PDB file of C-alpha atoms in Angstrom:
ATOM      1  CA  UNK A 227       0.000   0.000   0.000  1.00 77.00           C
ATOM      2  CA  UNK A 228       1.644   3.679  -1.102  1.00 86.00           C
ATOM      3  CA  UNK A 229       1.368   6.274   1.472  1.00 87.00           C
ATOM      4  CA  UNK A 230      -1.162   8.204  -0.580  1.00 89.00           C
ATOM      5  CA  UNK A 231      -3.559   5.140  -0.654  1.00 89.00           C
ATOM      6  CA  UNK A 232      -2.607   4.664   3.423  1.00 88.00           C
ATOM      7  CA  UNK A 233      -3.039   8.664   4.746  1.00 91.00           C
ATOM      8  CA  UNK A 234      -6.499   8.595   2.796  1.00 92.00           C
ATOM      9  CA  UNK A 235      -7.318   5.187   4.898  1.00 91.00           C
ATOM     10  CA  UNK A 236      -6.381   7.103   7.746  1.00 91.00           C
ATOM     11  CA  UNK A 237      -8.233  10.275   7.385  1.00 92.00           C
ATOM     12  CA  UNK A 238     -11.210   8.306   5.944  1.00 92.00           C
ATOM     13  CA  UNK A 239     -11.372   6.531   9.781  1.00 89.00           C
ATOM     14  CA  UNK A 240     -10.037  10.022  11.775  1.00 91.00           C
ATOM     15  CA  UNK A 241     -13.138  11.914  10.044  1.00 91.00           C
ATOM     16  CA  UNK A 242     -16.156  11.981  12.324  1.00 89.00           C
ATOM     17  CA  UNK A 243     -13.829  12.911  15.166  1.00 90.00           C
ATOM     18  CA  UNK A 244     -11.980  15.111  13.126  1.00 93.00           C
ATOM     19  CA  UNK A 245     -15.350  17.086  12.063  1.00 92.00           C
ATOM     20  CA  UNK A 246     -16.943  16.691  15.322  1.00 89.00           C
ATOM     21  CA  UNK A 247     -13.937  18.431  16.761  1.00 90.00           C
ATOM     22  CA  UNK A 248     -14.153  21.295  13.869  1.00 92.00           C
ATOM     23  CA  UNK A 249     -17.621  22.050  14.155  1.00 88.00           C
ATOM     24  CA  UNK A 250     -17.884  22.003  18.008  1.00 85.00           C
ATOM     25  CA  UNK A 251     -15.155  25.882  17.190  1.00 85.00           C
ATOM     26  CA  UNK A 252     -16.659  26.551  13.554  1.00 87.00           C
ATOM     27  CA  UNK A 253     -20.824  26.754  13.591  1.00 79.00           C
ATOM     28  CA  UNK A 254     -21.170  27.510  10.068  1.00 83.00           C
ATOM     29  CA  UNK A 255     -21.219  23.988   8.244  1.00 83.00           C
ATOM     30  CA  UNK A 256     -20.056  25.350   4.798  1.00 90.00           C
ATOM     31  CA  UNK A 257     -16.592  27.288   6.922  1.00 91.00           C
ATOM     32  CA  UNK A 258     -16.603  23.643   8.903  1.00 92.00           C
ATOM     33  CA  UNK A 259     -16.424  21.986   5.586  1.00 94.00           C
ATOM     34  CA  UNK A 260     -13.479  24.057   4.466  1.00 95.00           C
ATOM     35  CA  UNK A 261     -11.864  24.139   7.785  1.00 96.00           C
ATOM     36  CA  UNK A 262     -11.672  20.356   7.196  1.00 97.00           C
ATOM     37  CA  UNK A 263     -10.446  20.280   3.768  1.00 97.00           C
ATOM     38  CA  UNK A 264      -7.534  23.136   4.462  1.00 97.00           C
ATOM     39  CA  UNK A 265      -6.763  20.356   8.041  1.00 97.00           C
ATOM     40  CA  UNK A 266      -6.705  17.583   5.619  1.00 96.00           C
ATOM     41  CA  UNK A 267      -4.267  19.029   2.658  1.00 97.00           C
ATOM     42  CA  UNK A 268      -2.001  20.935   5.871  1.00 97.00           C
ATOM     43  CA  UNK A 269      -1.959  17.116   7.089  1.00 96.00           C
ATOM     44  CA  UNK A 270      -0.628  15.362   4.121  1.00 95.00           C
ATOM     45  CA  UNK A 271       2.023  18.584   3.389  1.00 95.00           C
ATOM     46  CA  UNK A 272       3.113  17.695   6.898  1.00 94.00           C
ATOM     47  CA  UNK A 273       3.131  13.524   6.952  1.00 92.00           C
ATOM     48  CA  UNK A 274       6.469  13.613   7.600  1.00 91.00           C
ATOM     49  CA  UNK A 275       6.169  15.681  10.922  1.00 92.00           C
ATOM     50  CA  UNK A 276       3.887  13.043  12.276  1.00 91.00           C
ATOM     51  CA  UNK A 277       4.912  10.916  14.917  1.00 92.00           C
ATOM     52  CA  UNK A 278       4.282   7.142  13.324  1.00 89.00           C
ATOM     53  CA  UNK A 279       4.250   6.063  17.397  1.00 92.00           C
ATOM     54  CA  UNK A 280       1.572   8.238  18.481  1.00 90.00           C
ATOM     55  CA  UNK A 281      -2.274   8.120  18.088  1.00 88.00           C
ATOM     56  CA  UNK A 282      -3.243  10.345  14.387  1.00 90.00           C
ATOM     57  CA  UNK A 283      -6.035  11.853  15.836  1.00 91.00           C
ATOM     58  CA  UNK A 284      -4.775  14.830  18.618  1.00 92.00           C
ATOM     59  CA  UNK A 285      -1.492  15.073  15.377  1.00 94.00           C
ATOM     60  CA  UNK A 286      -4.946  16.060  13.467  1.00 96.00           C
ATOM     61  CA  UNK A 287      -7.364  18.121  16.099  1.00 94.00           C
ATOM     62  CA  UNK A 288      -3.285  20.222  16.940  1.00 94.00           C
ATOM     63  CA  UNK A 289      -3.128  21.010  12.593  1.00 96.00           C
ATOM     64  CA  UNK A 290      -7.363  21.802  12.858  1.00 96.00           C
ATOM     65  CA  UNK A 291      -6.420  24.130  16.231  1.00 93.00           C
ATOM     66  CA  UNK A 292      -4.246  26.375  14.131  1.00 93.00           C
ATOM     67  CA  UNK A 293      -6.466  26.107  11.043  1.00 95.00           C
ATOM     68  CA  UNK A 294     -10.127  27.290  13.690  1.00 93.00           C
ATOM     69  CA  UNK A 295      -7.898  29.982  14.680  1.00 89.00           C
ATOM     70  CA  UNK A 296      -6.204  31.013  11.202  1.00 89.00           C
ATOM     71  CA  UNK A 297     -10.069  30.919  10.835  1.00 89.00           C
ATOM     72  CA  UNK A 298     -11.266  32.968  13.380  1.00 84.00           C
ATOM     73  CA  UNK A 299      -8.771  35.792  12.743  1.00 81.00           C
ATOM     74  CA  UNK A 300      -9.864  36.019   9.194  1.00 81.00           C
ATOM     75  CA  UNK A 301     -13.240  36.096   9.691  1.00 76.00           C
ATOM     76  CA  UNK A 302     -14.822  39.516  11.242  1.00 59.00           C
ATOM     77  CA  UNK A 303     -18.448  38.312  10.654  1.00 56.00           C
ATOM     78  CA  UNK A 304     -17.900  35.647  13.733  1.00 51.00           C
ATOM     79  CA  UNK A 305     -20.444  36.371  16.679  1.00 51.00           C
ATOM     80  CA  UNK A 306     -18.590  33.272  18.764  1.00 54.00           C
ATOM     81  CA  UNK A 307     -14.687  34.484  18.840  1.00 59.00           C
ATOM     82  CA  UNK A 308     -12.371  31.331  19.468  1.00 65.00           C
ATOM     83  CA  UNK A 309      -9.318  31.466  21.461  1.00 67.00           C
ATOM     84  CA  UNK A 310      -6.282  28.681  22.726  1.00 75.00           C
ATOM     85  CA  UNK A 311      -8.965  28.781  25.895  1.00 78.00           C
ATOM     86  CA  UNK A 312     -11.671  27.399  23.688  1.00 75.00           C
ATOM     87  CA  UNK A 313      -9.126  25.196  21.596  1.00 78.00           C
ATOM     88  CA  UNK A 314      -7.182  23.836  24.995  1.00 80.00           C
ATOM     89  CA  UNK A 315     -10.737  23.175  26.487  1.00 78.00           C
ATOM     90  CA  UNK A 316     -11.930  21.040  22.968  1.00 78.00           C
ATOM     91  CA  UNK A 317      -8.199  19.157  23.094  1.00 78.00           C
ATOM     92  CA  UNK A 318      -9.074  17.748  26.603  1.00 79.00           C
ATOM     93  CA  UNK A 319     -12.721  16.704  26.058  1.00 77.00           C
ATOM     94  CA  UNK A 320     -11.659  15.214  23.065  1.00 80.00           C
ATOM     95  CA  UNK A 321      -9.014  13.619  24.256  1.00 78.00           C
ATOM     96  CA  UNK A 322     -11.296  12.371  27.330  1.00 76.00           C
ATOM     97  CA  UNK A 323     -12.845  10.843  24.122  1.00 76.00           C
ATOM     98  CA  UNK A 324     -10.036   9.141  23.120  1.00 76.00           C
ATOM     99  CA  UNK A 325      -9.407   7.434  25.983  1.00 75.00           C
ATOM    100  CA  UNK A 326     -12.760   5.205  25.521  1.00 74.00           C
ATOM    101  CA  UNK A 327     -13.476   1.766  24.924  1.00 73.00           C
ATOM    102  CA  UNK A 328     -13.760   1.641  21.002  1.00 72.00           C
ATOM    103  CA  UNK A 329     -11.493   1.672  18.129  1.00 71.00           C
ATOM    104  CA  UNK A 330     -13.442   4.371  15.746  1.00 75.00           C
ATOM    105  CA  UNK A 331     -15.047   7.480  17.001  1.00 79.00           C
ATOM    106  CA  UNK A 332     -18.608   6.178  16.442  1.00 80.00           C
ATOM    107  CA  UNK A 333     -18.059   3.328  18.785  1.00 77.00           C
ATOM    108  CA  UNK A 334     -16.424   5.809  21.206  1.00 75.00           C
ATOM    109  CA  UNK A 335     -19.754   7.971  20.898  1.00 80.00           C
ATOM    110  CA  UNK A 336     -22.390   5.266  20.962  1.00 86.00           C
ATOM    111  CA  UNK A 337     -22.862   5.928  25.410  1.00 84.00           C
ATOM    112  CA  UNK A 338     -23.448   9.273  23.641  1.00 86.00           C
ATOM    113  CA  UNK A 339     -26.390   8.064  21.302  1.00 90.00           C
ATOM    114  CA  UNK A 340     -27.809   5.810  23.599  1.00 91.00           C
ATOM    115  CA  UNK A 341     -28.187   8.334  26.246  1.00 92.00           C
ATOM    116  CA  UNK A 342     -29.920  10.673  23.892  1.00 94.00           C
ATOM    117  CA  UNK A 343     -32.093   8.340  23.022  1.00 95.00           C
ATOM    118  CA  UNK A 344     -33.188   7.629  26.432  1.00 95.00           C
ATOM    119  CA  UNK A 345     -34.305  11.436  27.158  1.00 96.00           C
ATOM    120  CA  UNK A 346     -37.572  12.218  27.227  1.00 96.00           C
ATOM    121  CA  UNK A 347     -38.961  13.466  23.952  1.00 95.00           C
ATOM    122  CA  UNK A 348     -39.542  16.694  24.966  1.00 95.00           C
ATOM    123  CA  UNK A 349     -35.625  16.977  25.069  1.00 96.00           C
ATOM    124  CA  UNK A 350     -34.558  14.404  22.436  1.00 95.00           C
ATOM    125  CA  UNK A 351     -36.352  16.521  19.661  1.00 95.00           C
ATOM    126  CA  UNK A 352     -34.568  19.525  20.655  1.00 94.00           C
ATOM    127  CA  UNK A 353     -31.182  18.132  20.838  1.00 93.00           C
ATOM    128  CA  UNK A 354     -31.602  15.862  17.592  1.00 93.00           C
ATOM    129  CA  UNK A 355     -32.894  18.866  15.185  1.00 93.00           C
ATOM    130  CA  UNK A 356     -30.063  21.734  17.134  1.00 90.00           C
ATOM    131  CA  UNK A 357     -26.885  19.345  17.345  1.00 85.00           C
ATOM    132  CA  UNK A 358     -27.442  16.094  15.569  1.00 84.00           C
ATOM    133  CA  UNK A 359     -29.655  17.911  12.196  1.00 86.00           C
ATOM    134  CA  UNK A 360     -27.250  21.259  12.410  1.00 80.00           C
ATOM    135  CA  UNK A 361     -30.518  23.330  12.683  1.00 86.00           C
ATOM    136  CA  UNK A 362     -30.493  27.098  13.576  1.00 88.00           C
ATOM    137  CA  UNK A 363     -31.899  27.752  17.094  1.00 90.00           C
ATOM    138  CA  UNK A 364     -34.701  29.737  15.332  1.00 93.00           C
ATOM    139  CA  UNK A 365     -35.492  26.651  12.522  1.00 94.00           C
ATOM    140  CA  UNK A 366     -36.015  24.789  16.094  1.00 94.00           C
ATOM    141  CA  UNK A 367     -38.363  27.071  17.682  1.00 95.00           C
ATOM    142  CA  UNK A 368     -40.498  27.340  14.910  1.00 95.00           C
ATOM    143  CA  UNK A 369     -40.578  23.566  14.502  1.00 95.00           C
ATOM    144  CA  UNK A 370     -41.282  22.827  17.939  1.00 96.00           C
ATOM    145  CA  UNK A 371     -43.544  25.659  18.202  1.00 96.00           C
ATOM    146  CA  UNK A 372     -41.321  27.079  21.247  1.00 95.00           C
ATOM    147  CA  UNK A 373     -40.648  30.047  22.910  1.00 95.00           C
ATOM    148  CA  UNK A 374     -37.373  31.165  22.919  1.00 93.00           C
ATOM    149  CA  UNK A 375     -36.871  30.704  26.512  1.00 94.00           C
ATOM    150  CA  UNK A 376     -38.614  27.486  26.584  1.00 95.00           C
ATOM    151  CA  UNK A 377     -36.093  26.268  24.165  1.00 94.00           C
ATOM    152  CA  UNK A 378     -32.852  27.386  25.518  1.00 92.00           C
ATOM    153  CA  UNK A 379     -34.160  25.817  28.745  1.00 94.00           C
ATOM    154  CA  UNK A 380     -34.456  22.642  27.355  1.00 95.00           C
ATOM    155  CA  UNK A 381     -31.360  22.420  25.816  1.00 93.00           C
ATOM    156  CA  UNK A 382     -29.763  23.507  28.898  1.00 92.00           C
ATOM    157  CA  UNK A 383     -31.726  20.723  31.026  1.00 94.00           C
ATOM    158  CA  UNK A 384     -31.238  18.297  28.619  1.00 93.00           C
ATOM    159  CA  UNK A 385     -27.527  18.896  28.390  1.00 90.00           C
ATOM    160  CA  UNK A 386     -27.374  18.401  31.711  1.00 90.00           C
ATOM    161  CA  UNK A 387     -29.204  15.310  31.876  1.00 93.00           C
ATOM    162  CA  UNK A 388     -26.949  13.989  28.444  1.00 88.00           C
ATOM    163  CA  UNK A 389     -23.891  14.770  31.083  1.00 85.00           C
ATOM    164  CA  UNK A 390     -25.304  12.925  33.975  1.00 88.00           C
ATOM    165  CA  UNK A 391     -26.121   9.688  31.804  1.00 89.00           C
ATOM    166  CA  UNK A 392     -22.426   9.855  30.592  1.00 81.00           C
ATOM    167  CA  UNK A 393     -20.740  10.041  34.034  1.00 81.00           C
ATOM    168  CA  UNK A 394     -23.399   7.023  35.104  1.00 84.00           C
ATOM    169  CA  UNK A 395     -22.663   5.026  32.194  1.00 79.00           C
ATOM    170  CA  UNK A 396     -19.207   5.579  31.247  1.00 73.00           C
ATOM    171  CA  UNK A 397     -17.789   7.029  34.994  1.00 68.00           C
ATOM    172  CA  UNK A 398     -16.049  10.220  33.825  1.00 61.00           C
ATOM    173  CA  UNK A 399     -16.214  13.415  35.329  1.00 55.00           C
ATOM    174  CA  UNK A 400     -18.716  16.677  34.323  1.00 51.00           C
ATOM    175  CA  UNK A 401     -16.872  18.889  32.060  1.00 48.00           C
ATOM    176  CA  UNK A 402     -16.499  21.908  33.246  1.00 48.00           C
ATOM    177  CA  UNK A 403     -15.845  24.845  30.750  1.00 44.00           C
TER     178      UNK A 403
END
């Protein structure tokens, strides 16, 4: 197998993490999307920095850090500025991440799924259409036929109950911001 053929194997199995980590700093999907493909070519310019010992996906999430904030610095329009704060907060939770049982990131999320699909519907909707469907907080409201309020309290209760389920089930700590 040529490197080429191998790196694209590689990236192919690092990308839900690798886009879960990029949109959790970059909201806009389309700048997410591009974010991504700048991470992915700075990656393969750089395959000969990377560490062959060492897990590919915090090499990755370090190359997408600089790219967010390369990003961020560019972009005036952002309402949500990102900072090494924001970035050194991501790293750990996604290195907490990391650290579970699982060899891809969708086995490593599946406590996730299964604990949003035991909330109540009131908060499952919510949380499916905002995070899972990438909907704008107002496509949600009108949807759900919700006040504003009524909304952001539900995602904030649900949130909380999506943290509790995932300290039950998998015994980590709250994450604290």
């Amino acid at each position: 197998m040529d490197v080429q053929t191998l790196f694209e194997a590689l990236i192919r199995e690092n990308t839900g993490m690798l886009m879960a980590y990029i949109r959790a700093g970059i909201r806009d999907e389309h700048a997410a999307d591009d974010v991504y493909q700048e991470t992915v070519l700075a990656a393969w310019k750089r395959l000969d920095d990377y560490d062959t010992q060492k897990p590919l996906g915090p090499w990755l999430r370090g190359i997408a850090s600089k790219v967010m904030l390369a990003h961020h610095r560019k972009s005036a329009r952002l309402a949500c500025p990102l900072d090494e704060g924001v970035i050194a907060w991501l790293n750990d939770r996604f290195a907490a991440i990391h650290n579970l049982q699982g060899d891809t990131f969708d086995e490593k999320i599946a406590t996730l799924r299964e604990c949003i699909d035991a909330l109540p519907d009131t908060y499952k909707h919510p949380v499916r259409m905002r995070y899972t469907e990438q909907k704008a907080l107002a496509e949600v409201q009108s949807t759900l036929d919700l006040a504003a309020e009524t909304l952001r309290k539900r995602l904030t209760r649900a949130k909380l109950r999506l943290a509790e389920c995932l300290e039950r089930k998998l015994g980590i700590r709250k994450a604290s911001a």
